[in-house]
Amino acid sequence: MTEVVSSHPVAAEQRRARAPSDTGPRASGRLADVAARGRGLIVPAVLLVIWEAVVRGGLVPANLLPPPSALVATVRELLADGELQGHMLVSSLRVLAGFSIGAALGVAAGAVVGLSAKAEALIGPTFQGLRAIPSLAWVPLLLLWLGIDETPKIVLIAIGAFFPVYAGLVSGIHNVDRKLVELGQVYGLKGGVLIRRIFLPAALPSLFVGLRTGLSLAWMFLVAAELIAATKGLGYLLSDGRETGRADEVIVAILALALLGKLSDSGLAWLERRLLRWRDVYKTIGA
Amino acid sequence: MTQPLIDLSITEKRFAEKTVIADVAFQVVQGEVVSLVGPSGCGKSTLLRIIAGLDSDYDGQASVLGHAPRLHLDEVGLVFQEPRLLPWLTVAQNVGFELGAKGARHPRVAELLAEVGLADHANAYPKQLSGGQAQRAAIARGLFSRPRLLLLDEPFSAVDAFTRMRLQDLLKAIAARHDATVLLVTHDVGEAVYLSDRVIVLASGPGRLRGQVRVDIPHPRDRRDPALALLEGQALSLLEGVAVEQSAA
Ligand SMILES: Nc1ncnc2c1ncn2[C@@H]1O[C@H](COP(=O)(O)OP(=O)(O)OP(=O)(O)O)[C@@H](O)[C@H]1O
Ligand SMILES: [Mg+2]
């Protein structure tokens, strides 16, 4: 009784004492968050200013290193006639197609090799051997076999995406906790159901590592493919800029590639966060 | 005389070259609550795994519900020593795991979560649970299918004394209500005596049967009953005998 009575004012006092500081840290936390993001912009902003100054001051020839202001003009010009959008669209579609095919095959092959010791003994070493080939070495062969239109580009991108996805899933499956598999077995799960309900969810984090690496390789191989033979796409813009001596076009193409690469990776990262909410991982501050 | 639900006679169980169980034989009959106590490493979990059909690499005989032990008997509920919740499923989905994707919405899930005091955590992921909460979720999952035979491996080891008493009484109530047979591994001799009809004491290095204590005290029992304390003392002496023997060896 007395405890209840005496605890009341104390609790109220604690509430009162906490109330102002409660919003305090949170509000300043948001501010700190914005500030932290802002801090990341300081270095690029300073670099841009130096860049502009250096070129205007005549220390570097503007035709080799166009200043940021000239790049803005180039972007405007390329956007106005729809050229830049066209290149970006073509490149994105190629990556989408190549990555989808490569990732799908990577998941299929990874699942088979990861889940079946027989399959692993049979085809694991072959994949390891193929993986050792620097993927660009495929290019001449692909051109010989498949001509110079879309097919060899998409195949090359698919090859780039395939191996990380394959390797990610295989290692994910190999690292599934035996205890969780046992639990599935106690509940009578076998074959496909055991795979779907235990192996795949458990291997998902590692699969996502593979998918994200595969996606970044897909962009890399896109550039390689388009540099070699293309009449459209950002890789074409790169080689066209070089041939016509337009450094501004080259830099804009690079920036567009960075933008698309970052956007597509953010998409995957978003999906990863959603699907792997359950994961218990160490979070760095602000991550 | 009905056939025992568990009829076990292990003459040897080895891991690699090491013998971990030398000679253990016991039976458990329908409706009985039996506890296994013994020093750490004496093979209690291993015995439970053999009975659950998770390990068939041993010398000797075993029969569970009239068959050789095998995985996934609907009528057997197993609670592992560690919670083993699937980290990608919510608590409710874990409890209803048996029914797959629709398991979480089964009314029995809510009922069990309320019984183990986790009603507020139905949608939490295992990473958000404390050790004791995770263990309670695992117990709820083990009870989900109303098993005829419940195998529990130190299910209350990570919960506080108060919750432990509540869960012990819950287990007793459920066992009585479903006329379930229970084999409980525990390191708490008091708990073993309070809950069981029989306490089997194992010795270690390698695991052997040390003896057993019958608890012929009708339910409901009073935790402070001196008769229970007496039996607990007997079980403890059996255990201590183990310790003496060990240090002599
Ligand atoms: N998978 C394994 N591989 C090798 N040795 C094992 C394995 N599992 C258990 N053992 C050994 O078997 C013995 C018995 O282990 P078990 O887990 O059954 O002990 P326990 O009685 O349950 O102990 P605790 O009370 O600590 O849980 C131990 O000596 C352990 O080292
Ligand atoms: Mg154990």
Coordinates of C-alpha atoms and ligand atoms in Angstrom, one line a residue:
Chain A
M1 CA 0.0 0.0 0.0
T2 CA 2.5 2.6 1.1
E3 CA 4.7 1.5 -1.7
V4 CA 2.1 2.2 -4.2
V5 CA 1.3 5.6 -2.8
S6 CA 5.0 6.6 -2.4
S7 CA 5.9 5.4 -5.9
H8 CA 3.4 7.7 -7.5
P9 CA 5.0 11.1 -7.1
V10 CA 8.4 9.6 -7.9
A11 CA 7.1 8.1 -11.1
A12 CA 5.4 11.4 -12.0
E13 CA 8.6 13.3 -11.3
Q14 CA 10.6 10.9 -13.4
R15 CA 8.1 11.4 -16.2
R16 CA 8.4 15.1 -15.9
A17 CA 12.1 14.9 -15.7
R18 CA 12.2 12.7 -18.8
A19 CA 9.7 14.6 -20.8
P20 CA 11.8 17.4 -22.2
S21 CA 14.9 15.4 -22.7
D22 CA 12.8 12.7 -24.4
T23 CA 12.2 14.9 -27.4
G24 CA 15.6 16.5 -27.0
P25 CA 17.9 13.6 -28.0
R26 CA 15.5 12.4 -30.7
A27 CA 15.2 15.8 -32.4
S28 CA 18.9 16.5 -32.2
G29 CA 19.3 12.9 -33.4
R30 CA 17.5 13.8 -36.6
L31 CA 19.6 16.9 -36.9
A32 CA 22.7 14.9 -36.4
D33 CA 21.5 12.5 -39.1
V34 CA 21.0 15.3 -41.6
A35 CA 24.3 16.8 -40.6
A36 CA 26.0 13.4 -41.0
R37 CA 24.6 13.1 -44.5
G38 CA 25.6 16.7 -45.2
R39 CA 29.1 16.0 -44.1
G40 CA 29.4 13.4 -46.9
L41 CA 28.8 16.2 -49.4
I42 CA 31.5 18.5 -48.2
V43 CA 34.4 16.8 -50.0
P44 CA 32.7 16.5 -53.4
A45 CA 31.5 20.1 -53.1
V46 CA 35.0 21.3 -52.4
L47 CA 36.4 19.2 -55.2
L48 CA 33.9 20.6 -57.6
V49 CA 34.9 24.1 -56.7
I50 CA 38.6 23.4 -57.0
W51 CA 37.9 21.6 -60.4
E52 CA 36.1 24.6 -61.8
A53 CA 38.7 27.0 -60.5
V54 CA 41.6 25.0 -61.9
V55 CA 40.1 24.7 -65.4
R56 CA 39.0 28.4 -65.5
G57 CA 42.4 29.5 -64.2
G58 CA 43.9 27.7 -67.3
L59 CA 45.9 25.2 -65.3
V60 CA 44.3 22.4 -67.2
P61 CA 43.0 22.6 -70.8
A62 CA 39.2 22.7 -70.8
N63 CA 39.0 20.3 -73.7
L64 CA 40.6 17.5 -71.7
L65 CA 38.9 18.3 -68.4
P66 CA 35.8 20.2 -69.0
P67 CA 34.7 22.2 -65.9
P68 CA 31.5 21.2 -64.0
S69 CA 29.7 24.2 -65.5
A70 CA 30.4 22.9 -69.0
L71 CA 29.3 19.4 -68.0
V72 CA 26.0 20.8 -66.9
A73 CA 25.6 22.4 -70.4
T74 CA 26.5 19.1 -72.0
V75 CA 23.9 17.2 -69.9
R76 CA 21.3 19.8 -70.9
E77 CA 22.1 19.4 -74.6
L78 CA 22.1 15.6 -74.5
L79 CA 18.9 15.6 -72.5
A80 CA 17.2 18.1 -74.8
D81 CA 17.4 15.8 -77.9
G82 CA 16.6 12.7 -75.8
E83 CA 20.0 11.2 -76.6
L84 CA 21.1 10.7 -73.1
Q85 CA 17.8 9.2 -72.0
G86 CA 18.0 6.8 -75.0
H87 CA 21.5 5.6 -74.1
M88 CA 20.6 5.2 -70.5
L89 CA 17.5 3.2 -71.4
V90 CA 19.3 0.9 -73.8
S91 CA 22.0 0.2 -71.3
S92 CA 19.6 -0.4 -68.5
L93 CA 17.6 -2.8 -70.6
R94 CA 20.7 -4.7 -71.5
V95 CA 21.8 -5.0 -67.9
L96 CA 18.2 -6.0 -66.9
A97 CA 18.1 -8.7 -69.5
G98 CA 21.6 -10.0 -69.0
F99 CA 21.5 -9.8 -65.2
S100 CA 18.1 -11.5 -65.0
I101 CA 19.2 -14.4 -67.2
G102 CA 22.6 -14.7 -65.4
A103 CA 21.1 -14.5 -61.9
A104 CA 18.3 -16.9 -62.7
L105 CA 20.8 -19.5 -64.1
G106 CA 23.1 -18.7 -61.1
V107 CA 20.3 -19.5 -58.7
A108 CA 19.4 -22.7 -60.5
A109 CA 23.0 -23.9 -60.7
G110 CA 23.8 -22.8 -57.2
A111 CA 20.8 -24.6 -55.7
V112 CA 21.6 -27.8 -57.5
V113 CA 25.3 -27.7 -56.7
G114 CA 24.7 -26.5 -53.1
L115 CA 22.0 -29.1 -52.3
S116 CA 23.4 -32.2 -54.0
A117 CA 26.8 -33.6 -53.2
K118 CA 26.6 -35.6 -56.4
A119 CA 26.0 -32.5 -58.5
E120 CA 28.7 -30.7 -56.7
A121 CA 31.2 -33.5 -57.4
L122 CA 30.1 -33.6 -61.0
I123 CA 29.9 -30.0 -62.1
G124 CA 31.4 -28.0 -59.2
P125 CA 35.0 -28.3 -60.5
T126 CA 33.9 -27.3 -64.0
F127 CA 32.3 -24.2 -62.7
Q128 CA 35.3 -23.4 -60.7
G129 CA 37.5 -23.8 -63.8
L130 CA 35.2 -21.6 -65.9
R131 CA 35.1 -19.0 -63.2
A132 CA 38.8 -18.7 -63.3
I133 CA 38.6 -17.4 -66.9
P134 CA 38.7 -13.6 -66.8
S135 CA 35.2 -13.0 -68.3
L136 CA 36.4 -10.4 -70.8
A137 CA 38.4 -13.3 -72.4
W138 CA 35.0 -14.5 -73.7
V139 CA 34.5 -11.5 -75.8
P140 CA 36.2 -12.6 -79.0
L141 CA 34.6 -16.0 -78.9
L142 CA 31.2 -14.5 -78.3
L143 CA 31.6 -12.1 -81.2
L144 CA 32.7 -15.0 -83.4
W145 CA 29.8 -17.1 -82.4
L146 CA 27.0 -14.7 -81.9
G147 CA 27.8 -11.8 -84.2
I148 CA 27.9 -8.2 -83.0
D149 CA 24.2 -7.4 -82.2
E150 CA 22.4 -7.7 -78.9
T151 CA 23.0 -11.4 -78.2
P152 CA 26.7 -11.4 -77.4
K153 CA 26.3 -8.3 -75.2
I154 CA 23.5 -9.9 -73.2
V155 CA 25.4 -13.2 -72.9
L156 CA 28.5 -11.4 -71.7
I157 CA 26.5 -9.5 -69.0
A158 CA 24.8 -12.8 -68.0
I159 CA 28.2 -14.5 -67.7
G160 CA 29.3 -11.6 -65.4
A161 CA 26.3 -11.9 -63.2
F162 CA 26.1 -15.7 -63.2
F163 CA 29.2 -16.5 -61.2
P164 CA 28.8 -14.3 -58.1
V165 CA 25.2 -15.4 -57.8
Y166 CA 26.1 -19.0 -58.2
A167 CA 28.9 -18.8 -55.7
G168 CA 26.8 -16.8 -53.2
L169 CA 24.0 -19.3 -53.2
V170 CA 26.3 -22.3 -53.0
S171 CA 28.2 -20.9 -50.0
G172 CA 24.9 -19.8 -48.4
I173 CA 23.5 -23.3 -48.6
H174 CA 26.8 -24.9 -47.4
N175 CA 26.7 -22.6 -44.3
V176 CA 23.1 -23.4 -43.3
D177 CA 23.0 -24.3 -39.6
R178 CA 22.8 -28.0 -39.3
K179 CA 20.5 -27.5 -36.3
L180 CA 17.9 -25.7 -38.3
V181 CA 17.9 -28.4 -41.0
E182 CA 17.4 -31.0 -38.2
L183 CA 14.5 -29.0 -36.9
G184 CA 12.9 -29.2 -40.4
Q185 CA 13.5 -32.9 -40.4
V186 CA 11.9 -33.3 -37.0
Y187 CA 8.8 -31.7 -38.6
G188 CA 9.0 -34.3 -41.4
L189 CA 10.2 -31.9 -44.1
K190 CA 12.0 -33.5 -47.0
G191 CA 13.1 -32.6 -50.5
G192 CA 11.6 -29.6 -52.1
V193 CA 9.7 -28.5 -49.0
L194 CA 12.8 -28.7 -46.8
I195 CA 14.7 -26.6 -49.4
R196 CA 11.9 -24.0 -49.6
R197 CA 11.3 -23.7 -45.9
I198 CA 14.8 -24.1 -44.4
F199 CA 17.6 -23.9 -47.0
L200 CA 16.5 -21.0 -49.1
P201 CA 15.6 -18.6 -46.3
A202 CA 18.7 -19.5 -44.5
A203 CA 20.9 -19.0 -47.6
L204 CA 19.1 -15.7 -48.6
P205 CA 21.6 -13.4 -46.9
S206 CA 24.5 -15.0 -48.8
L207 CA 22.5 -15.0 -52.0
F208 CA 22.0 -11.3 -51.7
V209 CA 25.7 -10.7 -51.4
G210 CA 26.0 -12.6 -54.7
L211 CA 23.2 -10.7 -56.3
R212 CA 24.7 -7.4 -55.5
T213 CA 28.1 -8.3 -56.7
G214 CA 26.6 -9.8 -59.8
L215 CA 24.7 -6.6 -60.5
S216 CA 27.8 -4.5 -60.2
L217 CA 29.7 -6.9 -62.5
A218 CA 26.8 -6.8 -64.9
W219 CA 27.3 -3.0 -65.3
M220 CA 31.0 -3.5 -65.7
F221 CA 30.5 -6.0 -68.5
L222 CA 27.9 -3.8 -70.1
V223 CA 30.5 -1.1 -70.5
A224 CA 33.0 -3.7 -71.9
A225 CA 30.4 -5.0 -74.4
E226 CA 29.3 -1.6 -75.5
L227 CA 32.8 -0.2 -75.8
I228 CA 33.6 -3.1 -78.2
A229 CA 30.7 -2.9 -80.5
A230 CA 27.6 -0.8 -80.1
T231 CA 25.7 2.0 -81.7
K232 CA 23.7 2.9 -78.7
G233 CA 24.2 2.8 -74.9
L234 CA 26.4 4.6 -72.5
G235 CA 29.4 2.5 -73.5
Y236 CA 28.9 3.7 -77.0
L237 CA 28.7 7.3 -75.7
L238 CA 32.0 6.7 -74.0
S239 CA 33.8 5.5 -77.1
D240 CA 32.0 8.1 -79.3
G241 CA 33.2 10.8 -76.9
R242 CA 36.8 9.5 -77.2
E243 CA 36.7 9.3 -81.0
T244 CA 35.3 12.8 -81.4
G245 CA 37.5 14.2 -78.7
R246 CA 34.7 15.2 -76.5
A247 CA 35.8 14.7 -72.9
D248 CA 32.6 16.2 -71.6
E249 CA 30.5 13.4 -73.3
V250 CA 32.8 10.8 -71.8
I251 CA 32.5 12.3 -68.3
V252 CA 28.7 12.6 -68.6
A253 CA 28.5 8.9 -69.7
I254 CA 30.6 8.0 -66.6
L255 CA 28.4 9.9 -64.3
A256 CA 25.3 8.4 -65.9
L257 CA 26.8 4.9 -65.4
A258 CA 27.5 5.7 -61.8
L259 CA 24.0 7.0 -61.3
L260 CA 22.3 3.9 -62.8
G261 CA 24.7 1.6 -61.0
K262 CA 23.9 3.2 -57.7
L263 CA 20.1 3.3 -58.4
S264 CA 19.9 -0.4 -59.3
D265 CA 22.1 -1.4 -56.3
S266 CA 19.9 0.7 -54.0
G267 CA 16.9 -1.2 -55.4
L268 CA 18.5 -4.5 -54.5
A269 CA 19.6 -3.1 -51.2
W270 CA 16.0 -2.1 -50.4
L271 CA 14.7 -5.5 -51.3
E272 CA 17.4 -7.1 -49.2
R273 CA 16.4 -4.9 -46.2
R274 CA 12.8 -5.9 -46.6
L275 CA 13.4 -9.6 -47.0
L276 CA 16.1 -9.8 -44.4
R277 CA 14.5 -7.8 -41.7
W278 CA 14.8 -10.8 -39.4
R279 CA 18.6 -10.8 -39.6
D280 CA 20.4 -10.1 -36.4
V281 CA 23.5 -8.3 -37.5
Y282 CA 25.7 -5.7 -36.1
K283 CA 24.7 -2.3 -37.3
T284 CA 27.2 0.5 -37.6
I285 CA 25.9 3.9 -36.6
G286 CA 23.9 5.5 -39.4
A287 CA 23.9 2.4 -41.5
Chain B
M1 CA 0.2 -54.5 -19.3
T2 CA 0.5 -52.1 -22.1
Q3 CA 3.6 -51.8 -24.3
P4 CA 5.9 -49.1 -23.0
L5 CA 5.9 -45.9 -25.1
I6 CA 9.7 -45.8 -24.9
D7 CA 11.8 -48.9 -24.6
L8 CA 15.4 -48.1 -24.7
S9 CA 18.5 -50.3 -24.3
I10 CA 21.6 -48.6 -25.5
T11 CA 24.7 -50.7 -25.1
E12 CA 27.1 -48.3 -26.7
K13 CA 27.0 -44.9 -28.4
R14 CA 30.2 -43.5 -29.8
F15 CA 31.2 -40.2 -31.4
A16 CA 34.2 -40.9 -33.6
E17 CA 36.3 -43.1 -31.3
K18 CA 34.9 -41.8 -28.0
T19 CA 32.3 -43.8 -26.1
V20 CA 29.8 -41.4 -24.6
I21 CA 27.1 -43.8 -23.5
A22 CA 28.1 -47.2 -22.2
D23 CA 25.0 -48.8 -20.9
V24 CA 21.6 -47.2 -20.5
A25 CA 18.3 -49.0 -20.5
F26 CA 15.0 -47.8 -19.3
Q27 CA 11.3 -47.8 -20.3
V28 CA 8.6 -45.1 -20.1
V29 CA 5.0 -46.2 -20.1
Q30 CA 1.9 -44.3 -21.3
G31 CA 1.0 -41.4 -19.1
E32 CA 4.3 -41.4 -17.2
V33 CA 6.3 -38.3 -16.5
V34 CA 10.0 -39.3 -16.3
S35 CA 13.0 -37.0 -15.8
L36 CA 16.6 -37.7 -16.8
V37 CA 19.2 -36.1 -14.6
G38 CA 22.9 -36.4 -14.7
P39 CA 26.1 -34.4 -14.9
S40 CA 26.9 -32.4 -18.0
G41 CA 28.2 -34.4 -20.9
C42 CA 26.7 -37.8 -19.6
G43 CA 24.7 -38.1 -22.8
K44 CA 21.2 -36.9 -21.9
S45 CA 20.8 -34.8 -25.1
T46 CA 22.2 -37.7 -27.1
L47 CA 19.6 -40.1 -25.6
L48 CA 16.8 -37.7 -26.4
R49 CA 18.1 -37.4 -30.0
I50 CA 18.2 -41.1 -30.3
I51 CA 14.6 -41.4 -29.1
A52 CA 13.5 -38.6 -31.5
G53 CA 15.0 -40.4 -34.4
L54 CA 17.7 -37.8 -35.1
D55 CA 20.6 -40.2 -34.4
S56 CA 20.4 -43.9 -35.4
D57 CA 24.1 -44.7 -35.1
Y58 CA 24.3 -46.6 -31.9
D59 CA 24.5 -50.2 -30.6
G60 CA 21.5 -51.5 -28.8
Q61 CA 17.7 -51.5 -29.1
A62 CA 15.3 -48.7 -29.1
S63 CA 11.5 -48.5 -29.7
V64 CA 9.3 -45.5 -29.5
L65 CA 5.6 -45.8 -29.8
G66 CA 6.1 -49.3 -30.9
H67 CA 8.5 -48.6 -33.8
A68 CA 12.2 -48.0 -34.2
P69 CA 12.7 -44.3 -33.5
R70 CA 12.1 -42.3 -36.6
L71 CA 11.7 -38.7 -37.6
H72 CA 8.5 -36.9 -37.7
L73 CA 6.0 -38.9 -35.7
D74 CA 3.1 -36.6 -35.4
E75 CA 2.6 -37.8 -31.9
V76 CA 6.1 -36.8 -30.7
G77 CA 6.9 -33.2 -29.6
L78 CA 10.5 -32.3 -29.2
V79 CA 12.0 -29.2 -27.5
F80 CA 15.7 -28.9 -28.1
Q81 CA 18.2 -27.8 -25.5
E82 CA 18.6 -24.5 -27.4
P83 CA 15.5 -22.7 -28.7
R84 CA 16.2 -23.4 -32.4
L85 CA 13.7 -20.8 -33.6
L86 CA 13.9 -20.1 -37.3
P87 CA 15.3 -16.6 -37.4
W88 CA 13.3 -15.6 -40.5
L89 CA 9.9 -16.4 -39.0
T90 CA 8.0 -14.5 -36.4
V91 CA 7.3 -16.0 -33.0
A92 CA 3.8 -17.0 -34.1
Q93 CA 5.1 -18.5 -37.4
N94 CA 7.6 -20.5 -35.4
V95 CA 5.0 -21.8 -33.0
G96 CA 2.7 -22.8 -35.9
F97 CA 5.7 -24.1 -38.0
E98 CA 4.1 -27.5 -38.4
L99 CA 1.3 -26.1 -40.5
G100 CA 3.5 -24.1 -42.8
A101 CA 2.6 -20.6 -44.0
K102 CA -0.8 -20.6 -42.5
G103 CA 0.4 -21.9 -39.1
A104 CA 0.7 -18.5 -37.6
R105 CA -3.0 -17.8 -37.8
H106 CA -4.1 -21.0 -36.2
P107 CA -6.0 -20.3 -33.0
R108 CA -3.9 -22.6 -31.0
V109 CA -0.9 -20.4 -31.6
A110 CA -2.5 -17.5 -29.8
E111 CA -3.6 -19.8 -27.1
L112 CA -0.2 -21.3 -26.5
L113 CA 1.5 -17.9 -26.7
A114 CA -0.8 -16.6 -24.0
E115 CA 0.0 -19.7 -21.9
V116 CA 3.7 -19.2 -22.1
G117 CA 3.3 -15.4 -21.6
L118 CA 4.3 -14.3 -25.1
A119 CA 1.0 -13.0 -26.4
D120 CA 2.6 -9.5 -26.9
H121 CA 5.5 -11.0 -28.9
A122 CA 3.5 -12.9 -31.6
N123 CA 4.9 -10.8 -34.4
A124 CA 8.4 -10.3 -33.0
Y125 CA 11.4 -11.9 -34.7
P126 CA 13.5 -14.3 -32.6
K127 CA 16.3 -11.7 -32.6
Q128 CA 14.0 -9.5 -30.5
L129 CA 13.5 -12.1 -27.8
S130 CA 15.4 -12.6 -24.6
G131 CA 16.9 -16.0 -23.9
G132 CA 14.0 -17.0 -21.7
Q133 CA 11.4 -15.7 -24.1
A134 CA 13.0 -17.7 -26.9
Q135 CA 12.9 -20.8 -24.8
R136 CA 9.2 -20.3 -24.0
A137 CA 8.5 -19.9 -27.7
A138 CA 10.2 -23.2 -28.4
I139 CA 8.2 -24.8 -25.7
A140 CA 5.0 -23.5 -27.3
R141 CA 6.1 -24.9 -30.6
G142 CA 6.8 -28.3 -29.0
L143 CA 3.3 -28.3 -27.6
F144 CA 1.5 -27.1 -30.8
S145 CA 0.5 -30.5 -32.2
R146 CA -0.7 -31.8 -28.8
P147 CA 1.9 -34.6 -28.8
R148 CA 1.3 -37.9 -27.1
L149 CA 4.9 -38.1 -26.2
L150 CA 6.8 -35.0 -25.2
L151 CA 10.6 -34.9 -25.3
L152 CA 12.1 -31.9 -23.5
D153 CA 15.7 -31.1 -23.2
E154 CA 16.3 -28.6 -20.3
P155 CA 13.4 -26.5 -21.5
F156 CA 13.4 -24.2 -18.5
S157 CA 17.2 -23.6 -18.1
A158 CA 17.1 -19.9 -19.3
V159 CA 14.1 -18.6 -17.4
D160 CA 13.8 -16.9 -14.0
A161 CA 12.6 -18.8 -11.0
F162 CA 9.1 -17.4 -11.1
T163 CA 8.5 -18.1 -14.8
R164 CA 10.1 -21.5 -14.3
M165 CA 7.5 -22.4 -11.7
R166 CA 4.7 -21.2 -13.9
L167 CA 6.0 -23.2 -16.9
Q168 CA 6.5 -26.3 -14.8
D169 CA 2.9 -26.1 -13.7
L170 CA 1.9 -25.4 -17.3
L171 CA 3.7 -28.5 -18.4
K172 CA 2.2 -30.6 -15.7
A173 CA -1.3 -29.3 -16.6
I174 CA -0.8 -30.0 -20.3
A175 CA 0.6 -33.4 -19.7
A176 CA -2.4 -34.3 -17.4
R177 CA -4.9 -32.8 -19.8
H178 CA -3.8 -34.7 -22.8
D179 CA -2.7 -37.7 -20.9
A180 CA 0.7 -37.0 -22.5
T181 CA 3.8 -39.0 -21.7
V182 CA 6.8 -36.8 -20.9
L183 CA 10.5 -37.4 -20.9
L184 CA 12.2 -34.4 -19.4
V185 CA 15.9 -33.8 -19.3
T186 CA 16.8 -31.3 -16.6
H187 CA 19.8 -30.4 -14.4
D188 CA 17.4 -29.3 -11.6
V189 CA 16.8 -32.2 -9.3
G190 CA 14.1 -30.4 -7.4
E191 CA 12.3 -29.7 -10.6
A192 CA 12.7 -33.4 -11.7
V193 CA 11.2 -34.6 -8.4
Y194 CA 8.4 -32.1 -8.3
L195 CA 7.2 -32.9 -11.9
S196 CA 7.9 -36.6 -12.3
D197 CA 6.7 -40.0 -11.4
R198 CA 10.2 -41.2 -11.8
V199 CA 13.6 -39.7 -11.8
I200 CA 16.3 -41.5 -13.7
V201 CA 19.8 -40.6 -12.6
L202 CA 22.7 -41.1 -15.0
A203 CA 26.4 -41.2 -14.3
S204 CA 29.0 -39.9 -16.7
G205 CA 32.3 -40.8 -18.3
P206 CA 30.8 -42.6 -20.3
G207 CA 27.1 -42.3 -19.6
R208 CA 25.6 -45.1 -17.5
L209 CA 22.4 -45.7 -15.6
R210 CA 23.1 -44.8 -12.0
G211 CA 19.7 -45.5 -10.4
Q212 CA 16.3 -44.1 -10.2
V213 CA 13.9 -42.5 -7.7
R214 CA 10.2 -43.1 -7.7
V215 CA 8.0 -40.3 -6.7
D216 CA 4.8 -41.8 -5.5
I217 CA 3.2 -38.6 -4.4
P218 CA -0.2 -37.7 -5.9
H219 CA -0.8 -34.5 -7.8
P220 CA -1.3 -31.6 -7.1
R221 CA 1.9 -31.6 -5.2
D222 CA 3.1 -28.9 -2.8
R223 CA 6.6 -27.7 -3.7
R224 CA 7.3 -27.4 0.1
D225 CA 6.2 -30.9 0.8
P226 CA 9.0 -32.5 3.0
A227 CA 8.4 -35.8 1.3
L228 CA 9.5 -34.2 -2.0
A229 CA 12.6 -32.8 -0.3
L230 CA 13.4 -36.3 1.0
L231 CA 13.2 -37.8 -2.5
E232 CA 15.2 -34.9 -3.8
G233 CA 17.9 -35.8 -1.3
Q234 CA 17.9 -39.3 -2.5
A235 CA 18.3 -38.3 -6.1
L236 CA 21.1 -35.9 -5.1
S237 CA 23.0 -38.7 -3.3
L238 CA 22.7 -40.8 -6.4
L239 CA 24.2 -38.0 -8.4
E240 CA 26.9 -37.4 -5.8
G241 CA 27.8 -41.0 -5.9
V242 CA 28.5 -40.3 -9.5
A243 CA 30.8 -37.5 -8.5
V244 CA 32.7 -39.6 -6.0
E245 CA 33.1 -42.4 -8.5
Q246 CA 34.3 -39.9 -11.1
S247 CA 37.0 -38.5 -8.9
A248 CA 38.1 -42.0 -7.9
A249 CA 38.5 -43.0 -11.6
Ligands
LIG1 N1 27.9 -34.2 -32.5 C1 28.9 -34.6 -31.6 N2 30.1 -35.0 -32.0 C2 31.0 -35.4 -31.1 N3 30.7 -35.5 -29.8 C3 29.5 -35.2 -29.3 C4 28.5 -34.7 -30.2 N4 27.4 -34.5 -29.5 C5 27.7 -34.8 -28.2 N5 29.0 -35.2 -28.1 C6 29.7 -35.7 -26.9 O1 28.8 -36.6 -26.3 C7 28.8 -36.4 -24.9 C8 27.3 -36.3 -24.4 O2 26.8 -35.1 -25.0 P1 25.3 -34.7 -24.6 O3 25.1 -33.4 -25.4 O4 24.4 -35.8 -24.8 O5 25.5 -34.4 -23.1 P2 24.4 -33.8 -22.0 O6 24.2 -34.9 -21.0 O7 23.2 -33.4 -22.8 O8 25.1 -32.6 -21.4 P3 24.5 -31.2 -20.9 O9 23.9 -31.4 -19.6 O10 25.7 -30.3 -20.8 O11 23.6 -30.7 -22.0 C9 29.6 -35.2 -24.6 O12 30.8 -35.7 -24.1 C10 29.8 -34.6 -25.9 O13 31.1 -34.1 -26.0
MG2 MG 22.3 -31.7 -23.2

